[in-house]
């Protein structure tokens, strides 16, 4: 199969491109390089440009009429920035995506796999959420994802568009060959912060929020190895039509996580075990908007896609450590 990946120069997109290649498929990348590095599209079919550029999309499809499915990952993704710049987030994530979807339908390419997020979920009592759990997106970023989910559902109800919406939990790690991974110079997410503290690039790792109603007071997440996440896309594109037939819908939402909740303290302990050295840790109050968290009920992914995660948190941590040791070779910076 040939698969268009918007945002394919990004962290998850480049890893997914590799997983598709390993499964014998051909990714075609459309990315503006707004944030993704050029190094991640080397040796791939690549179009540099914007998802809302209808003429460019038409050229991509003219040149690759055998594209079967589009994985729409292109987005702005930085939560605090979305609070400061809501216009840019709604313009890029919502308005531009609408142009993309409409043009895909016009071009006769109706299958869309959409990257949504677990940050849509409201906090529930035991922290386990399934696809029908209540939603309460707490940032402009998360709200753009909810708006897109609604737009996809409405468009799939009245046009040829068909959508599988994957709600990702918390991807960490790299691909098995350490060719792509987190590329931010100063990663803000928890594992990147741990790696920096371990390597002495920060004085300590700060646990923000220790009074949450979880088993040890710290936030809970479902950390999924990015390679498992990437492989869920391979299955979803391969089974796209049969999955929608099985659920009897024109669009559907599927959680992609491991099904296990891990607290920040537990993640720190696992990290120290894998790294085989202590990491200095301090504690602080939660940051504004910090969510207690959630982990995925993954029954639907198993039943509809036949997909479950197979790699452990330890695997993901050693993969992330390997990537951070190697990434200068690929990115040109530490
Ligand atoms: N990383 C996470 O923890 C996480 C969690 C849940 C969902 N997601 C979603 O997964 C997707 C991929 O995330 P990521 O972590 O790989 O992010 P990323 O920033 O690494 O990748 C996004 C890519 O989209 C490109 N892009 C942005 N706007 C564009 C536009 N208008 N036209 C063309 N290209 C554009 C960027 O250049 C970048 O390469 C996003 O939609 C994100 O919201 C990510």
Short mmCIF file of C-alpha atoms and ligand atoms in Angstrom, two decimals:
data_model
loop_
_atom_site.label_atom_id
_atom_site.label_comp_id
_atom_site.label_asym_id
_atom_site.label_seq_id
_atom_site.Cartn_x
_atom_site.Cartn_y
_atom_site.Cartn_z
CA UNK A 1 0.00 0.00 0.00
CA UNK A 2 1.00 3.61 -0.48
CA UNK A 3 0.14 5.84 2.49
CA UNK A 4 0.21 9.63 2.69
CA UNK A 5 1.50 10.85 6.06
CA UNK A 6 0.94 14.52 6.83
CA UNK A 7 3.40 15.55 9.54
CA UNK A 8 5.62 12.65 8.50
CA UNK A 9 8.77 14.61 9.39
CA UNK A 10 7.68 14.67 13.03
CA UNK A 11 8.44 12.36 15.92
CA UNK A 12 5.52 9.95 15.53
CA UNK A 13 5.14 10.46 11.77
CA UNK A 14 8.73 9.52 10.93
CA UNK A 15 8.53 6.46 13.20
CA UNK A 16 5.25 5.45 11.57
CA UNK A 17 6.83 5.89 8.12
CA UNK A 18 9.52 3.44 9.15
CA UNK A 19 7.00 0.94 10.53
CA UNK A 20 5.07 1.13 7.25
CA UNK A 21 8.27 0.51 5.28
CA UNK A 22 9.10 -2.50 7.45
CA UNK A 23 5.64 -3.91 6.68
CA UNK A 24 6.28 -3.53 2.94
CA UNK A 25 4.30 -0.33 2.38
CA UNK A 26 5.42 3.00 0.90
CA UNK A 27 4.97 6.22 2.88
CA UNK A 28 4.58 9.53 1.05
CA UNK A 29 5.35 12.46 3.34
CA UNK A 30 3.70 15.89 3.28
CA UNK A 31 5.20 18.22 5.87
CA UNK A 32 5.89 21.95 6.07
CA UNK A 33 8.91 21.38 8.38
CA UNK A 34 7.25 23.82 10.78
CA UNK A 35 8.82 21.74 13.53
CA UNK A 36 9.91 18.37 12.14
CA UNK A 37 13.57 18.10 11.05
CA UNK A 38 14.54 17.55 7.42
CA UNK A 39 16.78 14.69 8.58
CA UNK A 40 13.65 12.61 9.31
CA UNK A 41 12.47 12.61 5.69
CA UNK A 42 15.81 11.66 4.14
CA UNK A 43 15.44 8.76 1.68
CA UNK A 44 11.64 9.05 1.63
CA UNK A 45 9.18 10.43 -0.91
CA UNK A 46 8.75 13.93 0.49
CA UNK A 47 6.69 17.00 -0.40
CA UNK A 48 7.55 20.13 1.55
CA UNK A 49 4.44 22.21 2.04
CA UNK A 50 1.29 22.96 3.93
CA UNK A 51 -1.65 20.61 4.44
CA UNK A 52 -4.03 23.41 3.41
CA UNK A 53 -2.32 23.87 0.03
CA UNK A 54 -4.96 22.26 -2.21
CA UNK A 55 -2.83 22.60 -5.36
CA UNK A 56 0.07 20.81 -3.72
CA UNK A 57 -2.19 18.03 -2.44
CA UNK A 58 -3.62 17.63 -5.93
CA UNK A 59 -0.07 17.29 -7.30
CA UNK A 60 0.79 14.69 -4.64
CA UNK A 61 -2.24 12.59 -5.60
CA UNK A 62 -1.60 13.10 -9.35
CA UNK A 63 1.93 11.81 -8.86
CA UNK A 64 0.83 8.99 -6.54
CA UNK A 65 -2.66 7.95 -7.64
CA UNK A 66 -2.21 4.65 -5.80
CA UNK A 67 -2.30 6.28 -2.33
CA UNK A 68 -4.82 4.20 -0.34
CA UNK A 69 -5.06 6.12 2.88
CA UNK A 70 -3.96 9.34 4.60
CA UNK A 71 -2.58 9.41 8.12
CA UNK A 72 -3.17 12.97 9.28
CA UNK A 73 -0.60 13.79 11.96
CA UNK A 74 0.44 17.33 11.00
CA UNK A 75 -0.39 19.68 13.86
CA UNK A 76 0.94 22.16 16.34
CA UNK A 77 1.34 20.20 19.56
CA UNK A 78 2.80 22.36 22.37
CA UNK A 79 0.19 22.78 25.10
CA UNK A 80 1.50 25.97 26.83
CA UNK A 81 2.01 27.60 23.41
CA UNK A 82 -1.61 26.77 22.57
CA UNK A 83 -2.70 28.74 25.65
CA UNK A 84 -0.67 31.74 24.46
CA UNK A 85 -1.50 31.46 20.74
CA UNK A 86 -4.98 29.94 20.39
CA UNK A 87 -5.47 31.52 16.96
CA UNK A 88 -2.44 29.72 15.48
CA UNK A 89 -3.64 26.44 16.97
CA UNK A 90 -7.22 26.67 15.70
CA UNK A 91 -6.00 27.93 12.31
CA UNK A 92 -3.39 25.21 11.81
CA UNK A 93 -5.01 22.25 13.55
CA UNK A 94 -8.64 22.93 12.69
CA UNK A 95 -9.04 25.24 9.69
CA UNK A 96 -6.16 23.74 7.70
CA UNK A 97 -7.26 20.18 8.47
CA UNK A 98 -10.72 21.00 7.09
CA UNK A 99 -9.12 22.10 3.81
CA UNK A 100 -7.15 18.86 3.72
CA UNK A 101 -10.17 16.63 4.37
CA UNK A 102 -12.34 18.42 1.83
CA UNK A 103 -9.64 18.19 -0.84
CA UNK A 104 -9.03 14.50 -0.10
CA UNK A 105 -12.73 13.82 -0.68
CA UNK A 106 -12.66 15.84 -3.91
CA UNK A 107 -9.61 13.86 -5.06
CA UNK A 108 -11.34 10.55 -4.32
CA UNK A 109 -9.06 9.66 -1.39
CA UNK A 110 -11.55 9.33 1.45
CA UNK A 111 -9.71 7.16 4.02
CA UNK A 112 -8.28 9.22 6.92
CA UNK A 113 -6.54 7.99 10.03
CA UNK A 114 -6.42 10.90 12.48
CA UNK A 115 -4.02 11.51 15.39
CA UNK A 116 -6.09 12.46 18.38
CA UNK A 117 -5.08 12.53 21.99
CA UNK A 118 -5.81 11.10 25.42
CA UNK A 119 -5.67 14.68 26.69
CA UNK A 120 -9.34 14.89 25.67
CA UNK A 121 -10.46 12.73 28.57
CA UNK A 122 -11.90 14.01 31.82
CA UNK A 123 -10.37 12.55 34.99
CA UNK A 124 -12.34 9.48 36.08
CA UNK A 125 -12.25 7.71 39.40
CA UNK A 126 -9.98 4.74 38.65
CA UNK A 127 -8.17 6.63 35.84
CA UNK A 128 -9.04 3.98 33.22
CA UNK A 129 -10.82 5.46 30.21
CA UNK A 130 -12.53 3.81 27.28
CA UNK A 131 -13.68 5.53 24.11
CA UNK A 132 -17.02 6.49 25.63
CA UNK A 133 -15.60 7.96 28.84
CA UNK A 134 -16.42 11.62 29.52
CA UNK A 135 -14.31 14.24 27.78
CA UNK A 136 -13.00 17.49 29.21
CA UNK A 137 -10.13 18.81 27.08
CA UNK A 138 -8.22 21.21 29.29
CA UNK A 139 -6.17 23.24 26.79
CA UNK A 140 -6.72 24.94 23.44
CA UNK A 141 -4.47 22.22 21.92
CA UNK A 142 -6.70 19.44 23.24
CA UNK A 143 -9.82 21.33 22.20
CA UNK A 144 -8.55 21.54 18.60
CA UNK A 145 -8.40 17.73 18.66
CA UNK A 146 -11.97 17.48 19.92
CA UNK A 147 -13.21 19.88 17.25
CA UNK A 148 -11.47 17.79 14.59
CA UNK A 149 -12.99 14.59 15.92
CA UNK A 150 -16.44 16.18 15.64
CA UNK A 151 -15.72 17.53 12.16
CA UNK A 152 -14.53 14.13 10.98
CA UNK A 153 -17.63 12.43 12.38
CA UNK A 154 -19.92 14.95 10.70
CA UNK A 155 -18.07 14.79 7.37
CA UNK A 156 -18.05 10.97 7.45
CA UNK A 157 -21.80 11.02 8.02
CA UNK A 158 -22.55 13.04 4.90
CA UNK A 159 -19.65 12.61 2.45
CA UNK A 160 -17.45 9.77 1.21
CA UNK A 161 -14.93 10.55 3.94
CA UNK A 162 -14.16 7.66 6.27
CA UNK A 163 -12.23 8.17 9.50
CA UNK A 164 -10.48 6.12 12.12
CA UNK A 165 -9.56 8.39 15.00
CA UNK A 166 -6.71 7.09 17.15
CA UNK A 167 -6.49 8.62 20.62
CA UNK A 168 -2.82 8.28 21.49
CA UNK A 169 -1.75 8.01 25.10
CA UNK A 170 1.86 9.00 25.97
CA UNK A 171 4.42 7.93 23.37
CA UNK A 172 8.03 7.53 24.48
CA UNK A 173 11.14 5.97 22.96
CA UNK A 174 12.53 5.64 19.47
CA UNK A 175 12.36 3.22 16.55
CA UNK A 176 14.43 0.02 16.90
CA UNK A 177 17.27 1.36 14.71
CA UNK A 178 17.40 4.68 16.58
CA UNK A 179 16.79 6.65 13.39
CA UNK A 180 14.08 8.92 14.75
CA UNK A 181 12.97 10.11 18.15
CA UNK A 182 12.35 13.21 20.22
CA UNK A 183 14.09 16.09 18.45
CA UNK A 184 13.30 19.07 20.73
CA UNK A 185 16.53 20.62 22.00
CA UNK A 186 15.09 20.74 25.52
CA UNK A 187 12.32 18.16 25.66
CA UNK A 188 9.56 19.26 28.03
CA UNK A 189 7.94 15.87 28.53
CA UNK A 190 8.72 13.71 31.52
CA UNK A 191 11.09 11.18 29.95
CA UNK A 192 13.13 13.84 28.17
CA UNK A 193 13.44 15.71 31.48
CA UNK A 194 14.58 12.50 33.19
CA UNK A 195 17.22 11.86 30.54
CA UNK A 196 18.50 15.44 30.91
CA UNK A 197 18.67 15.13 34.72
CA UNK A 198 20.44 11.76 34.42
CA UNK A 199 23.03 13.21 32.05
CA UNK A 200 23.64 16.23 34.26
CA UNK A 201 22.13 18.65 31.74
CA UNK A 202 19.70 19.66 34.52
CA UNK A 203 20.34 19.77 38.27
CA UNK A 204 17.46 17.44 39.02
CA UNK A 205 14.23 15.97 37.75
CA UNK A 206 11.21 17.77 39.22
CA UNK A 207 8.05 15.85 40.05
CA UNK A 208 5.31 18.43 39.65
CA UNK A 209 2.32 17.51 41.79
CA UNK A 210 2.53 15.02 44.66
CA UNK A 211 -0.98 15.38 46.13
CA UNK A 212 -2.99 13.85 43.34
CA UNK A 213 -5.54 11.17 44.28
CA UNK A 214 -3.36 8.39 42.78
CA UNK A 215 -1.66 5.50 44.63
CA UNK A 216 1.47 7.58 45.36
CA UNK A 217 0.19 11.12 44.85
CA UNK A 218 1.87 11.71 41.48
CA UNK A 219 0.25 11.96 38.06
CA UNK A 220 -0.62 8.79 36.18
CA UNK A 221 -0.08 8.17 32.46
CA UNK A 222 -0.12 5.34 29.96
CA UNK A 223 3.37 5.40 28.43
CA UNK A 224 3.37 3.61 25.09
CA UNK A 225 6.52 2.75 23.17
CA UNK A 226 6.41 4.87 20.02
CA UNK A 227 7.26 1.79 17.97
CA UNK A 228 4.12 0.04 19.26
CA UNK A 229 2.16 3.20 18.47
CA UNK A 230 3.66 3.31 14.97
CA UNK A 231 2.71 -0.32 14.39
CA UNK A 232 -0.88 0.37 15.41
CA UNK A 233 -1.07 2.65 12.37
CA UNK A 234 0.18 -0.09 10.09
CA UNK A 235 -2.60 -2.38 11.31
CA UNK A 236 -5.19 0.40 11.10
CA UNK A 237 -4.38 1.23 7.46
CA UNK A 238 -4.28 -2.45 6.51
CA UNK A 239 -7.64 -3.15 8.16
CA UNK A 240 -9.21 0.26 7.53
CA UNK A 241 -12.35 -0.87 5.67
CA UNK A 242 -12.95 -4.05 7.65
CA UNK A 243 -12.53 -2.21 10.96
CA UNK A 244 -15.22 0.32 10.03
CA UNK A 245 -17.46 -2.44 8.69
CA UNK A 246 -17.06 -4.34 11.93
CA UNK A 247 -18.16 -1.40 14.07
CA UNK A 248 -20.85 -0.49 11.53
CA UNK A 249 -19.85 3.17 11.43
CA UNK A 250 -18.39 5.63 8.93
CA UNK A 251 -16.00 6.94 11.58
CA UNK A 252 -14.81 5.51 14.85
CA UNK A 253 -12.56 6.34 17.79
CA UNK A 254 -9.96 3.90 19.12
CA UNK A 255 -7.66 4.28 22.15
CA UNK A 256 -4.01 3.43 21.53
CA UNK A 257 -2.17 2.77 24.76
CA UNK A 258 -0.77 -0.14 26.75
CA UNK A 259 -3.68 -0.48 29.15
CA UNK A 260 -1.39 0.11 32.15
CA UNK A 261 -1.20 3.24 34.27
CA UNK A 262 2.24 4.28 35.51
CA UNK A 263 2.74 7.08 38.06
CA UNK A 264 5.56 9.59 37.78
CA UNK A 265 7.30 8.06 40.80
CA UNK A 266 7.02 4.59 39.25
CA UNK A 267 8.44 5.93 36.00
CA UNK A 268 11.37 7.49 37.87
CA UNK A 269 12.06 4.16 39.64
CA UNK A 270 11.94 2.21 36.39
CA UNK A 271 14.16 4.80 34.73
CA UNK A 272 16.79 4.52 37.50
CA UNK A 273 16.74 0.72 37.20
CA UNK A 274 17.25 0.82 33.43
CA UNK A 275 19.83 3.62 33.62
CA UNK A 276 21.50 1.79 36.49
CA UNK A 277 22.23 4.98 38.41
CA UNK A 278 20.29 7.31 40.68
CA UNK A 279 18.78 10.50 39.28
CA UNK A 280 18.42 13.57 41.55
CA UNK A 281 14.73 14.25 42.12
CA UNK A 282 12.95 17.26 43.61
CA UNK A 283 9.26 17.86 44.18
CA UNK A 284 7.14 20.89 43.35
CA UNK A 285 3.52 22.00 43.17
CA UNK A 286 1.57 21.03 40.06
CA UNK A 287 1.86 23.42 37.11
CA UNK A 288 -1.35 25.19 36.12
CA UNK A 289 -3.46 22.87 34.00
CA UNK A 290 -1.52 19.70 34.96
CA UNK A 291 -3.93 16.80 34.68
CA UNK A 292 -3.98 13.89 37.14
CA UNK A 293 -4.00 11.67 34.09
CA UNK A 294 -5.50 8.53 32.66
CA UNK A 295 -4.65 5.16 31.19
CA UNK A 296 -6.30 3.43 28.28
CA UNK A 297 -8.84 0.71 28.20
CA UNK A 298 -7.55 -1.01 25.07
CA UNK A 299 -10.32 -3.54 24.46
CA UNK A 300 -11.52 -1.84 21.27
CA UNK A 301 -8.05 -1.75 19.69
CA UNK A 302 -7.74 -5.46 20.41
CA UNK A 303 -11.23 -6.40 19.24
CA UNK A 304 -11.50 -4.18 16.16
CA UNK A 305 -7.90 -3.91 14.95
CA UNK A 306 -6.47 -7.07 16.53
CA UNK A 307 -3.69 -4.85 17.89
CA UNK A 308 -2.15 -4.76 21.34
CA UNK A 309 1.10 -3.21 22.52
CA UNK A 310 3.99 -5.62 23.02
CA UNK A 311 6.90 -3.56 24.34
CA UNK A 312 7.47 -2.64 28.01
CA UNK A 313 8.18 0.67 29.74
CA UNK A 314 11.74 -0.63 30.28
CA UNK A 315 12.07 -1.21 26.52
CA UNK A 316 10.85 2.32 25.83
CA UNK A 317 13.22 3.88 28.37
CA UNK A 318 16.27 2.07 27.00
CA UNK A 319 15.22 3.01 23.50
CA UNK A 320 14.92 6.68 24.55
CA UNK A 321 18.33 6.55 26.24
CA UNK A 322 19.86 5.02 23.12
CA UNK A 323 18.29 7.72 20.96
CA UNK A 324 19.53 10.56 23.16
CA UNK A 325 23.07 9.13 22.97
CA UNK A 326 22.90 8.91 19.19
CA UNK A 327 20.74 11.81 18.09
CA UNK A 328 23.55 14.31 17.53
CA UNK A 329 24.73 12.18 14.59
CA UNK A 330 21.31 12.57 12.99
CA UNK A 331 20.14 16.00 14.13
CA UNK A 332 23.48 17.79 14.48
CA UNK A 333 22.74 18.86 18.07
CA UNK A 334 22.66 17.11 21.48
N1 LIG B 1 3.68 13.43 20.98
C1 LIG B 1 2.64 13.16 21.75
O1 LIG B 1 2.79 12.95 22.95
C2 LIG B 1 1.25 13.07 21.16
C3 LIG B 1 0.21 12.58 21.95
C4 LIG B 1 -1.08 12.53 21.41
C5 LIG B 1 -1.31 12.95 20.10
N2 LIG B 1 -0.28 13.43 19.36
C6 LIG B 1 -0.56 13.87 17.98
O2 LIG B 1 0.25 13.11 17.09
C7 LIG B 1 0.61 13.90 15.96
C8 LIG B 1 2.10 13.86 15.76
O3 LIG B 1 2.73 14.33 16.95
P1 LIG B 1 4.31 14.45 17.08
O4 LIG B 1 4.65 14.29 18.52
O5 LIG B 1 4.97 13.57 16.08
O6 LIG B 1 4.50 15.98 16.70
P2 LIG B 1 5.61 16.71 15.80
O7 LIG B 1 5.51 18.17 16.09
O8 LIG B 1 6.93 16.02 15.93
O9 LIG B 1 5.07 16.43 14.32
C9 LIG B 1 4.10 17.24 13.70
C10 LIG B 1 4.60 17.50 12.28
O10 LIG B 1 3.59 18.25 11.60
C11 LIG B 1 4.25 19.22 10.79
N3 LIG B 1 3.26 20.29 10.53
C12 LIG B 1 2.67 21.09 11.45
N4 LIG B 1 1.78 21.92 10.85
C13 LIG B 1 1.81 21.61 9.52
C14 LIG B 1 1.10 22.08 8.38
N5 LIG B 1 0.17 23.05 8.48
N6 LIG B 1 1.35 21.53 7.17
C15 LIG B 1 2.28 20.54 7.04
N7 LIG B 1 2.98 20.05 8.08
C16 LIG B 1 2.75 20.57 9.31
C17 LIG B 1 5.46 19.65 11.59
O11 LIG B 1 6.48 20.21 10.80
C18 LIG B 1 5.89 18.32 12.22
O12 LIG B 1 6.83 17.64 11.44
C19 LIG B 1 0.05 15.30 16.23
O13 LIG B 1 -1.18 15.45 15.55
C20 LIG B 1 -0.17 15.31 17.73
O14 LIG B 1 -1.19 16.19 18.10
C21 LIG B 1 0.99 13.50 19.86
#
